[in-house]
Amino acid sequence: MASRIRLEDRECPLSTTVQHVGEWWTLLILHDAFDGYTRFDQFQQSLGISTSMLTARLKTLVADGLLERRPYQTSPVRHEYVLTERGHSLRPVIVALAAWGNRHLAPQDRSMVLVDAETGQEAEPVVVDARTGKRLDDSGAYVFTAGPAASAAMRARYAELERQRRSGSAEPPHD
């Protein structure tokens, strides 16, 4: 059976990111790691996840360089799972996902909120351009385009989208 994934999807940074963190348990494990959990039993108790599923997810997170497996006890040998720099860099993504979820809930229905650790004031996470400080949630003001490593298919996709933007057409290119 031929692959349904287009070349431009395989090279897309969104696709490669989802490959690493796009699974339910993976996001929840990372969330717990951001909250300071490091040990297998902590993750298991917090999430109610099966031993085999947690083992598989932790192994993948270590292989992907998001967590580091370190021994913390020698007799018997026990390991903890510590966020790497690469893993820490996902925190804004997790925060943004949680904030998106909370924006679609009534305040009384939110099970967790992000607050300033010093003041306790609820934060309102937004994604901004570091250069200008402008919010990136306006898909008319900020658009994707082909990058330096883009394939011919990816370049064609974004050239067509740019042509449509300039002509005022709202239709994305068809495959």
GROMACS .gro file of N, CA and C in nm:
model
  525
    1MET      N    1   0.085  -0.117   0.000
    1MET     CA    2   0.000   0.000   0.000
    1MET      C    3   0.089   0.123   0.000
    2ALA      N    4   0.061   0.218  -0.084
    2ALA     CA    5   0.140   0.340  -0.093
    2ALA      C    6   0.119   0.426   0.030
    3SER      N    7   0.223   0.498   0.069
    3SER     CA    8   0.215   0.586   0.184
    3SER      C    9   0.120   0.702   0.156
    4ARG      N   10   0.039   0.737   0.253
    4ARG     CA   11  -0.052   0.851   0.238
    4ARG      C   12   0.016   0.980   0.280
    5ILE      N   13   0.138   0.971   0.329
    5ILE     CA   14   0.209   1.089   0.377
    5ILE      C   15   0.286   1.150   0.261
    6ARG      N   16   0.261   1.276   0.235
    6ARG     CA   17   0.330   1.346   0.128
    6ARG      C   18   0.472   1.381   0.171
    7LEU      N   19   0.561   1.400   0.075
    7LEU     CA   20   0.699   1.437   0.104
    7LEU      C   21   0.705   1.562   0.190
    8GLU      N   22   0.625   1.663   0.156
    8GLU     CA   23   0.630   1.787   0.233
    8GLU      C   24   0.583   1.768   0.376
    9ASP      N   25   0.498   1.668   0.400
    9ASP     CA   26   0.456   1.639   0.537
    9ASP      C   27   0.571   1.575   0.616
   10ARG      N   28   0.648   1.490   0.550
   10ARG     CA   29   0.760   1.423   0.617
   10ARG      C   30   0.871   1.520   0.653
   11GLU      N   31   0.886   1.627   0.576
   11GLU     CA   32   0.992   1.724   0.606
   11GLU      C   33   0.941   1.840   0.691
   12CYS      N   34   0.814   1.846   0.715
   12CYS     CA   35   0.753   1.955   0.790
   12CYS      C   36   0.793   1.947   0.938
   13PRO      N   37   0.838   2.058   0.998
   13PRO     CA   38   0.875   2.053   1.140
   13PRO      C   39   0.759   2.017   1.231
   14LEU      N   40   0.638   2.050   1.192
   14LEU     CA   41   0.522   2.011   1.272
   14LEU      C   42   0.508   1.859   1.274
   15SER      N   43   0.524   1.796   1.159
   15SER     CA   44   0.515   1.650   1.151
   15SER      C   45   0.623   1.582   1.234
   16THR      N   46   0.745   1.634   1.226
   16THR     CA   47   0.852   1.571   1.303
   16THR      C   48   0.834   1.595   1.452
   17THR      N   49   0.778   1.709   1.492
   17THR     CA   50   0.751   1.734   1.633
   17THR      C   51   0.643   1.641   1.684
   18VAL      N   52   0.536   1.626   1.608
   18VAL     CA   53   0.427   1.537   1.648
   18VAL      C   54   0.477   1.394   1.659
   19GLN      N   55   0.572   1.358   1.576
   19GLN     CA   56   0.632   1.224   1.584
   19GLN      C   57   0.692   1.201   1.723
   20HIS      N   58   0.747   1.304   1.784
   20HIS     CA   59   0.810   1.291   1.916
   20HIS      C   60   0.712   1.307   2.031
   21VAL      N   61   0.617   1.399   2.020
   21VAL     CA   62   0.535   1.431   2.136
   21VAL      C   63   0.385   1.427   2.110
   22GLY      N   64   0.342   1.374   1.997
   22GLY     CA   65   0.202   1.380   1.961
   22GLY      C   66   0.114   1.271   2.018
   23GLU      N   67   0.164   1.198   2.112
   23GLU     CA   68   0.087   1.087   2.169
   23GLU      C   69   0.041   1.127   2.309
   24TRP      N   70  -0.079   1.092   2.343
   24TRP     CA   71  -0.145   1.128   2.468
   24TRP      C   72  -0.056   1.111   2.591
   25TRP      N   73  -0.006   0.988   2.613
   25TRP     CA   74   0.072   0.960   2.732
   25TRP      C   75   0.203   1.039   2.734
   26THR      N   76   0.262   1.059   2.619
   26THR     CA   77   0.389   1.132   2.611
   26THR      C   78   0.372   1.274   2.664
   27LEU      N   79   0.268   1.342   2.621
   27LEU     CA   80   0.243   1.478   2.669
   27LEU      C   81   0.219   1.480   2.820
   28LEU      N   82   0.145   1.383   2.870
   28LEU     CA   83   0.116   1.380   3.014
   28LEU      C   84   0.241   1.348   3.095
   29ILE      N   85   0.326   1.261   3.044
   29ILE     CA   86   0.452   1.231   3.113
   29ILE      C   87   0.539   1.356   3.116
   30LEU      N   88   0.549   1.425   3.004
   30LEU     CA   89   0.627   1.549   3.001
   30LEU      C   90   0.569   1.652   3.097
   31HIS      N   91   0.438   1.663   3.100
   31HIS     CA   92   0.376   1.757   3.195
   31HIS      C   93   0.417   1.724   3.338
   32ASP      N   94   0.412   1.596   3.373
   32ASP     CA   95   0.454   1.555   3.508
   32ASP      C   96   0.603   1.585   3.530
   33ALA      N   97   0.685   1.565   3.429
   33ALA     CA   98   0.828   1.594   3.441
   33ALA      C   99   0.848   1.744   3.466
   34PHE      N  100   0.770   1.829   3.400
   34PHE     CA  101   0.779   1.973   3.426
   34PHE      C  102   0.737   2.006   3.568
   35ASP      N  103   0.649   1.925   3.626
   35ASP     CA  104   0.607   1.945   3.765
   35ASP      C  105   0.707   1.886   3.865
   36GLY      N  106   0.815   1.826   3.815
   36GLY     CA  107   0.921   1.778   3.903
   36GLY      C  108   0.926   1.628   3.924
   37TYR      N  109   0.834   1.553   3.865
   37TYR     CA  110   0.839   1.408   3.880
   37TYR      C  111   0.958   1.353   3.801
   38THR      N  112   1.028   1.257   3.860
   38THR     CA  113   1.143   1.198   3.792
   38THR      C  114   1.143   1.045   3.800
   39ARG      N  115   1.068   0.989   3.890
   39ARG     CA  116   1.076   0.845   3.914
   39ARG      C  117   0.957   0.771   3.855
   40PHE      N  118   0.986   0.650   3.811
   40PHE     CA  119   0.887   0.565   3.747
   40PHE      C  120   0.759   0.558   3.829
   41ASP      N  121   0.771   0.528   3.959
   41ASP     CA  122   0.653   0.512   4.043
   41ASP      C  123   0.574   0.643   4.057
   42GLN      N  124   0.643   0.758   4.052
   42GLN     CA  125   0.573   0.886   4.058
   42GLN      C  126   0.487   0.906   3.933
   43PHE      N  127   0.546   0.878   3.816
   43PHE     CA  128   0.470   0.891   3.692
   43PHE      C  129   0.352   0.795   3.692
   44GLN      N  130   0.377   0.671   3.733
   44GLN     CA  131   0.273   0.569   3.730
   44GLN      C  132   0.159   0.606   3.824
   45GLN      N  133   0.192   0.650   3.944
   45GLN     CA  134   0.088   0.687   4.040
   45GLN      C  135   0.009   0.809   3.993
   46SER      N  136   0.080   0.908   3.941
   46SER     CA  137   0.014   1.030   3.895
   46SER      C  138  -0.080   1.005   3.778
   47LEU      N  139  -0.036   0.923   3.684
   47LEU     CA  140  -0.109   0.907   3.559
   47LEU      C  141  -0.201   0.785   3.556
   48GLY      N  142  -0.177   0.688   3.644
   48GLY     CA  143  -0.256   0.565   3.639
   48GLY      C  144  -0.230   0.487   3.512
   49ILE      N  145  -0.110   0.495   3.461
   49ILE     CA  146  -0.070   0.431   3.337
   49ILE      C  147  -0.014   0.292   3.366
   50SER      N  148  -0.033   0.199   3.274
   50SER     CA  149   0.018   0.064   3.294
   50SER      C  150   0.171   0.063   3.291
   51THR      N  151   0.229  -0.034   3.358
   51THR     CA  152   0.375  -0.046   3.363
   51THR      C  153   0.434  -0.059   3.224
   52SER      N  154   0.374  -0.142   3.141
   52SER     CA  155   0.429  -0.163   3.006
   52SER      C  156   0.419  -0.036   2.921
   53MET      N  157   0.308   0.037   2.931
   53MET     CA  158   0.292   0.160   2.853
   53MET      C  159   0.391   0.265   2.901
   54LEU      N  160   0.405   0.280   3.032
   54LEU     CA  161   0.498   0.379   3.086
   54LEU      C  162   0.641   0.344   3.048
   55THR      N  163   0.677   0.218   3.058
   55THR     CA  164   0.812   0.174   3.018
   55THR      C  165   0.840   0.210   2.873
   56ALA      N  166   0.745   0.182   2.786
   56ALA     CA  167   0.762   0.211   2.643
   56ALA      C  168   0.773   0.361   2.618
   57ARG      N  169   0.689   0.439   2.682
   57ARG     CA  170   0.691   0.585   2.660
   57ARG      C  171   0.819   0.647   2.715
   58LEU      N  172   0.863   0.604   2.833
   58LEU     CA  173   0.988   0.658   2.888
   58LEU      C  174   1.107   0.621   2.799
   59LYS      N  175   1.107   0.498   2.748
   59LYS     CA  176   1.215   0.454   2.660
   59LYS      C  177   1.219   0.543   2.535
   60THR      N  178   1.104   0.574   2.479
   60THR     CA  179   1.097   0.660   2.360
   60THR      C  180   1.143   0.802   2.393
   61LEU      N  181   1.100   0.855   2.506
   61LEU     CA  182   1.140   0.991   2.545
   61LEU      C  183   1.291   1.000   2.566
   62VAL      N  184   1.351   0.895   2.620
   62VAL     CA  185   1.497   0.890   2.636
   62VAL      C  186   1.563   0.881   2.499
   63ALA      N  187   1.514   0.792   2.413
   63ALA     CA  188   1.571   0.776   2.279
   63ALA      C  189   1.561   0.905   2.197
   64ASP      N  190   1.453   0.981   2.219
   64ASP     CA  191   1.433   1.107   2.146
   64ASP      C  192   1.512   1.224   2.207
   65GLY      N  193   1.581   1.197   2.319
   65GLY     CA  194   1.662   1.301   2.380
   65GLY      C  195   1.583   1.402   2.462
   66LEU      N  196   1.460   1.367   2.502
   66LEU     CA  197   1.379   1.459   2.582
   66LEU      C  198   1.396   1.435   2.732
   67LEU      N  199   1.425   1.311   2.767
   67LEU     CA  200   1.455   1.274   2.906
   67LEU      C  201   1.589   1.201   2.908
   68GLU      N  202   1.656   1.212   3.021
   68GLU     CA  203   1.779   1.136   3.043
   68GLU      C  204   1.753   1.037   3.155
   69ARG      N  205   1.795   0.913   3.136
   69ARG     CA  206   1.777   0.807   3.236
   69ARG      C  207   1.904   0.801   3.320
   70ARG      N  208   1.890   0.826   3.450
   70ARG     CA  209   2.006   0.829   3.539
   70ARG      C  210   1.982   0.737   3.660
   71PRO      N  211   2.085   0.663   3.700
   71PRO     CA  212   2.069   0.583   3.822
   71PRO      C  213   2.067   0.675   3.945
   72TYR      N  214   1.978   0.646   4.038
   72TYR     CA  215   1.975   0.722   4.163
   72TYR      C  216   1.995   0.631   4.283
   73GLN      N  217   2.000   0.500   4.259
   73GLN     CA  218   2.019   0.402   4.365
   73GLN      C  219   2.094   0.283   4.306
   74THR      N  220   2.185   0.226   4.386
   74THR     CA  221   2.267   0.117   4.332
   74THR      C  222   2.223  -0.022   4.376
   75SER      N  223   2.162  -0.036   4.492
   75SER     CA  224   2.125  -0.169   4.539
   75SER      C  225   1.980  -0.172   4.585
   76PRO      N  226   1.887  -0.215   4.506
   76PRO     CA  227   1.898  -0.250   4.365
   76PRO      C  228   1.910  -0.123   4.280
   77VAL      N  229   1.955  -0.141   4.158
   77VAL     CA  230   1.969  -0.027   4.068
   77VAL      C  231   1.831   0.027   4.032
   78ARG      N  232   1.814   0.155   4.053
   78ARG     CA  233   1.690   0.224   4.016
   78ARG      C  234   1.729   0.350   3.940
   79HIS      N  235   1.642   0.385   3.846
   79HIS     CA  236   1.671   0.500   3.762
   79HIS      C  237   1.564   0.608   3.778
   80GLU      N  238   1.606   0.732   3.751
   80GLU     CA  239   1.512   0.843   3.743
   80GLU      C  240   1.520   0.898   3.601
   81TYR      N  241   1.420   0.973   3.565
   81TYR     CA  242   1.408   1.029   3.431
   81TYR      C  243   1.404   1.181   3.444
   82VAL      N  244   1.511   1.245   3.396
   82VAL     CA  245   1.530   1.388   3.414
   82VAL      C  246   1.520   1.457   3.279
   83LEU      N  247   1.449   1.569   3.276
   83LEU     CA  248   1.437   1.645   3.152
   83LEU      C  249   1.573   1.691   3.104
   84THR      N  250   1.597   1.676   2.975
   84THR     CA  251   1.718   1.730   2.913
   84THR      C  252   1.689   1.875   2.872
   85GLU      N  253   1.789   1.942   2.820
   85GLU     CA  254   1.766   2.078   2.769
   85GLU      C  255   1.662   2.074   2.658
   86ARG      N  256   1.672   1.973   2.573
   86ARG     CA  257   1.574   1.957   2.465
   86ARG      C  258   1.434   1.936   2.522
   87GLY      N  259   1.423   1.857   2.626
   87GLY     CA  260   1.294   1.835   2.691
   87GLY      C  261   1.241   1.963   2.754
   88HIS      N  262   1.328   2.036   2.824
   88HIS     CA  263   1.286   2.164   2.884
   88HIS      C  264   1.233   2.261   2.779
   89SER      N  265   1.291   2.256   2.660
   89SER     CA  266   1.250   2.351   2.556
   89SER      C  267   1.107   2.327   2.508
   90LEU      N  268   1.048   2.214   2.544
   90LEU     CA  269   0.908   2.186   2.508
   90LEU      C  270   0.808   2.249   2.606
   91ARG      N  271   0.855   2.300   2.718
   91ARG     CA  272   0.762   2.353   2.818
   91ARG      C  273   0.668   2.460   2.760
   92PRO      N  274   0.720   2.557   2.682
   92PRO     CA  275   0.626   2.657   2.627
   92PRO      C  276   0.519   2.595   2.538
   93VAL      N  277   0.550   2.486   2.472
   93VAL     CA  278   0.452   2.418   2.386
   93VAL      C  279   0.343   2.356   2.474
   94ILE      N  280   0.384   2.289   2.580
   94ILE     CA  281   0.288   2.226   2.672
   94ILE      C  282   0.202   2.334   2.739
   95VAL      N  283   0.265   2.444   2.781
   95VAL     CA  284   0.192   2.555   2.843
   95VAL      C  285   0.089   2.611   2.744
   96ALA      N  286   0.130   2.629   2.618
   96ALA     CA  287   0.038   2.682   2.517
   96ALA      C  288  -0.079   2.587   2.492
   97LEU      N  289  -0.052   2.457   2.489
   97LEU     CA  290  -0.161   2.360   2.471
   97LEU      C  291  -0.259   2.364   2.588
   98ALA      N  292  -0.207   2.369   2.710
   98ALA     CA  293  -0.294   2.376   2.827
   98ALA      C  294  -0.374   2.507   2.827
   99ALA      N  295  -0.311   2.617   2.790
   99ALA     CA  296  -0.380   2.746   2.786
   99ALA      C  297  -0.491   2.743   2.681
  100TRP      N  298  -0.464   2.681   2.567
  100TRP     CA  299  -0.567   2.669   2.463
  100TRP      C  300  -0.687   2.592   2.519
  101GLY      N  301  -0.658   2.480   2.588
  101GLY     CA  302  -0.766   2.402   2.647
  101GLY      C  303  -0.846   2.483   2.748
  102ASN      N  304  -0.777   2.558   2.834
  102ASN     CA  305  -0.846   2.639   2.935
  102ASN      C  306  -0.930   2.751   2.873
  103ARG      N  307  -0.885   2.806   2.761
  103ARG     CA  308  -0.962   2.914   2.696
  103ARG      C  309  -1.099   2.864   2.650
  104HIS      N  310  -1.112   2.734   2.634
  104HIS     CA  311  -1.238   2.678   2.586
  104HIS      C  312  -1.320   2.616   2.699
  105LEU      N  313  -1.283   2.648   2.821
  105LEU     CA  314  -1.357   2.601   2.939
  105LEU      C  315  -1.406   2.720   3.020
  106ALA      N  316  -1.515   2.702   3.088
  106ALA     CA  317  -1.558   2.804   3.185
  106ALA      C  318  -1.457   2.804   3.299
  107PRO      N  319  -1.430   2.920   3.357
  107PRO     CA  320  -1.330   2.926   3.465
  107PRO      C  321  -1.351   2.823   3.576
  108GLN      N  322  -1.475   2.795   3.613
  108GLN     CA  323  -1.501   2.698   3.719
  108GLN      C  324  -1.475   2.554   3.676
  109ASP      N  325  -1.457   2.531   3.546
  109ASP     CA  326  -1.432   2.396   3.495
  109ASP      C  327  -1.285   2.365   3.471
  110ARG      N  328  -1.197   2.457   3.502
  110ARG     CA  329  -1.054   2.437   3.479
  110ARG      C  330  -0.993   2.360   3.596
  111SER      N  331  -0.927   2.249   3.566
  111SER     CA  332  -0.868   2.167   3.672
  111SER      C  333  -0.727   2.214   3.710
  112MET      N  334  -0.664   2.293   3.624
  112MET     CA  335  -0.533   2.351   3.656
  112MET      C  336  -0.519   2.480   3.577
  113VAL      N  337  -0.447   2.573   3.636
  113VAL     CA  338  -0.420   2.700   3.570
  113VAL      C  339  -0.274   2.735   3.592
  114LEU      N  340  -0.219   2.812   3.501
  114LEU     CA  341  -0.081   2.859   3.512
  114LEU      C  342  -0.083   2.991   3.589
  115VAL      N  343  -0.001   2.997   3.695
  115VAL     CA  344   0.005   3.119   3.776
  115VAL      C  345   0.149   3.163   3.793
  116ASP      N  346   0.166   3.291   3.821
  116ASP     CA  347   0.296   3.346   3.856
  116ASP      C  348   0.334   3.288   3.992
  117ALA      N  349   0.451   3.224   4.002
  117ALA     CA  350   0.492   3.157   4.125
  117ALA      C  351   0.505   3.254   4.242
  118GLU      N  352   0.539   3.378   4.216
  118GLU     CA  353   0.556   3.476   4.325
  118GLU      C  354   0.425   3.540   4.368
  119THR      N  355   0.341   3.578   4.271
  119THR     CA  356   0.219   3.653   4.305
  119THR      C  357   0.094   3.566   4.314
  120GLY      N  358   0.097   3.449   4.252
  120GLY     CA  359  -0.022   3.365   4.247
  120GLY      C  360  -0.124   3.410   4.145
  121GLN      N  361  -0.092   3.516   4.071
  121GLN     CA  362  -0.184   3.567   3.970
  121GLN      C  363  -0.185   3.474   3.849
  122GLU      N  364  -0.304   3.449   3.797
  122GLU     CA  365  -0.314   3.363   3.680
  122GLU      C  366  -0.246   3.429   3.560
  123ALA      N  367  -0.170   3.349   3.488
  123ALA     CA  368  -0.101   3.397   3.368
  123ALA      C  369  -0.190   3.374   3.247
  124GLU      N  370  -0.167   3.453   3.144
  124GLU     CA  371  -0.236   3.433   3.017
  124GLU      C  372  -0.131   3.406   2.911
  125PRO      N  373  -0.095   3.278   2.892
  125PRO     CA  374   0.010   3.245   2.795
  125PRO      C  375  -0.032   3.279   2.652
  126VAL      N  376   0.060   3.341   2.580
  126VAL     CA  377   0.044   3.368   2.437
  126VAL      C  378   0.177   3.340   2.370
  127VAL      N  379   0.172   3.311   2.242
  127VAL     CA  380   0.294   3.290   2.165
  127VAL      C  381   0.320   3.419   2.088
  128VAL      N  382   0.441   3.471   2.103
  128VAL     CA  383   0.476   3.597   2.039
  128VAL      C  384   0.605   3.583   1.959
  129ASP      N  385   0.623   3.672   1.864
  129ASP     CA  386   0.748   3.682   1.789
  129ASP      C  387   0.850   3.748   1.881
  130ALA      N  388   0.961   3.680   1.907
  130ALA     CA  389   1.064   3.734   1.997
  130ALA      C  390   1.121   3.865   1.945
  131ARG      N  391   1.125   3.883   1.815
  131ARG     CA  392   1.182   4.003   1.757
  131ARG      C  393   1.092   4.124   1.775
  132THR      N  394   0.961   4.107   1.754
  132THR     CA  395   0.869   4.221   1.757
  132THR      C  396   0.778   4.224   1.879
  133GLY      N  397   0.762   4.109   1.945
  133GLY     CA  398   0.668   4.101   2.057
  133GLY      C  399   0.523   4.087   2.013
  134LYS      N  400   0.497   4.078   1.883
  134LYS     CA  401   0.361   4.065   1.832
  134LYS      C  402   0.312   3.921   1.847
  135ARG      N  403   0.183   3.909   1.881
  135ARG     CA  404   0.120   3.777   1.893
  135ARG      C  405   0.120   3.706   1.759
  136LEU      N  406   0.139   3.574   1.763
  136LEU     CA  407   0.145   3.494   1.641
  136LEU      C  408   0.015   3.423   1.608
  137ASP      N  409  -0.092   3.454   1.678
  137ASP     CA  410  -0.218   3.383   1.654
  137ASP      C  411  -0.297   3.437   1.535
  138ASP      N  412  -0.247   3.537   1.465
  138ASP     CA  413  -0.312   3.591   1.347
  138ASP      C  414  -0.252   3.525   1.223
  139SER      N  415  -0.326   3.431   1.165
  139SER     CA  416  -0.273   3.356   1.051
  139SER      C  417  -0.268   3.439   0.923
  140GLY      N  418  -0.321   3.559   0.925
  140GLY     CA  419  -0.306   3.650   0.812
  140GLY      C  420  -0.180   3.732   0.822
  141ALA      N  421  -0.140   3.762   0.944
  141ALA     CA  422  -0.021   3.845   0.965
  141ALA      C  423   0.107   3.763   0.964
  142TYR      N  424   0.100   3.638   1.005
  142TYR     CA  425   0.216   3.549   1.008
  142TYR      C  426   0.181   3.422   0.932
  143VAL      N  427   0.259   3.393   0.830
  143VAL     CA  428   0.234   3.277   0.746
  143VAL      C  429   0.362   3.195   0.735
  144PHE      N  430   0.346   3.067   0.710
  144PHE     CA  431   0.462   2.981   0.684
  144PHE      C  432   0.505   2.998   0.540
  145THR      N  433   0.634   2.975   0.518
  145THR     CA  434   0.689   2.973   0.383
  145THR      C  435   0.798   2.868   0.380
  146ALA      N  436   0.841   2.833   0.261
  146ALA     CA  437   0.945   2.731   0.247
  146ALA      C  438   1.076   2.782   0.307
  147GLY      N  439   1.144   2.693   0.378
  147GLY     CA  440   1.273   2.725   0.437
  147GLY      C  441   1.387   2.681   0.347
  148PRO      N  442   1.510   2.706   0.389
  148PRO     CA  443   1.625   2.675   0.306
  148PRO      C  444   1.638   2.528   0.268
  149ALA      N  445   1.591   2.438   0.351
  149ALA     CA  446   1.605   2.294   0.322
  149ALA      C  447   1.482   2.235   0.254
  150ALA      N  448   1.387   2.320   0.215
  150ALA     CA  449   1.262   2.271   0.157
  150ALA      C  450   1.285   2.197   0.025
  151SER      N  451   1.208   2.090   0.008
  151SER     CA  452   1.209   2.016  -0.119
  151SER      C  453   1.136   2.097  -0.225
  152ALA      N  454   1.144   2.049  -0.347
  152ALA     CA  455   1.071   2.113  -0.457
  152ALA      C  456   0.921   2.114  -0.427
  153ALA      N  457   0.869   2.004  -0.372
  153ALA     CA  458   0.725   1.997  -0.341
  153ALA      C  459   0.686   2.099  -0.235
  154MET      N  460   0.770   2.114  -0.134
  154MET     CA  461   0.741   2.211  -0.028
  154MET      C  462   0.749   2.353  -0.084
  155ARG      N  463   0.847   2.380  -0.166
  155ARG     CA  464   0.860   2.513  -0.228
  155ARG      C  465   0.739   2.543  -0.316
  156ALA      N  466   0.694   2.444  -0.392
  156ALA     CA  467   0.577   2.463  -0.478
  156ALA      C  468   0.452   2.490  -0.394
  157ARG      N  469   0.437   2.419  -0.286
  157ARG     CA  470   0.322   2.439  -0.196
  157ARG      C  471   0.316   2.584  -0.150
  158TYR      N  472   0.428   2.635  -0.098
  158TYR     CA  473   0.427   2.771  -0.043
  158TYR      C  474   0.427   2.878  -0.151
  159ALA      N  475   0.480   2.849  -0.267
  159ALA     CA  476   0.470   2.944  -0.379
  159ALA      C  477   0.324   2.959  -0.421
  160GLU      N  478   0.252   2.846  -0.425
  160GLU     CA  479   0.110   2.851  -0.461
  160GLU      C  480   0.029   2.923  -0.353
  161LEU      N  481   0.058   2.898  -0.228
  161LEU     CA  482  -0.013   2.969  -0.121
  161LEU      C  483   0.013   3.119  -0.127
  162GLU      N  484   0.136   3.157  -0.155
  162GLU     CA  485   0.169   3.299  -0.168
  162GLU      C  486   0.094   3.361  -0.287
  163ARG      N  487   0.088   3.289  -0.397
  163ARG     CA  488   0.016   3.338  -0.514
  163ARG      C  489  -0.132   3.359  -0.479
  164GLN      N  490  -0.189   3.267  -0.406
  164GLN     CA  491  -0.330   3.277  -0.368
  164GLN      C  492  -0.352   3.392  -0.270
  165ARG      N  493  -0.260   3.412  -0.178
  165ARG     CA  494  -0.273   3.525  -0.084
  165ARG      C  495  -0.274   3.657  -0.160
  166ARG      N  496  -0.183   3.668  -0.256
  166ARG     CA  497  -0.173   3.793  -0.333
  166ARG      C  498  -0.295   3.815  -0.421
  167SER      N  499  -0.355   3.707  -0.468
  167SER     CA  500  -0.473   3.721  -0.555
  167SER      C  501  -0.602   3.729  -0.474
  168GLY      N  502  -0.593   3.705  -0.342
  168GLY     CA  503  -0.710   3.712  -0.257
  168GLY      C  504  -0.791   3.585  -0.250
  169SER      N  505  -0.742   3.477  -0.309
  169SER     CA  506  -0.811   3.348  -0.305
  169SER      C  507  -0.788   3.282  -0.170
  170ALA      N  508  -0.891   3.224  -0.112
  170ALA     CA  509  -0.880   3.159   0.018
  170ALA      C  510  -0.860   3.008   0.007
  171GLU      N  511  -0.861   2.956  -0.114
  171GLU     CA  512  -0.850   2.812  -0.135
  171GLU      C  513  -0.706   2.764  -0.122
  172PRO      N  514  -0.677   2.666  -0.034
  172PRO     CA  515  -0.544   2.607  -0.030
  172PRO      C  516  -0.521   2.524  -0.154
  173PRO      N  517  -0.395   2.501  -0.191
  173PRO     CA  518  -0.369   2.420  -0.311
  173PRO      C  519  -0.422   2.278  -0.293
  174HIS      N  520  -0.467   2.220  -0.401
  174HIS     CA  521  -0.517   2.082  -0.399
  174HIS      C  522  -0.410   1.988  -0.445
  175ASP      N  523  -0.409   1.866  -0.388
  175ASP     CA  524  -0.312   1.764  -0.429
  175ASP      C  525  -0.358   1.690  -0.551
   0.00000   0.00000   0.00000
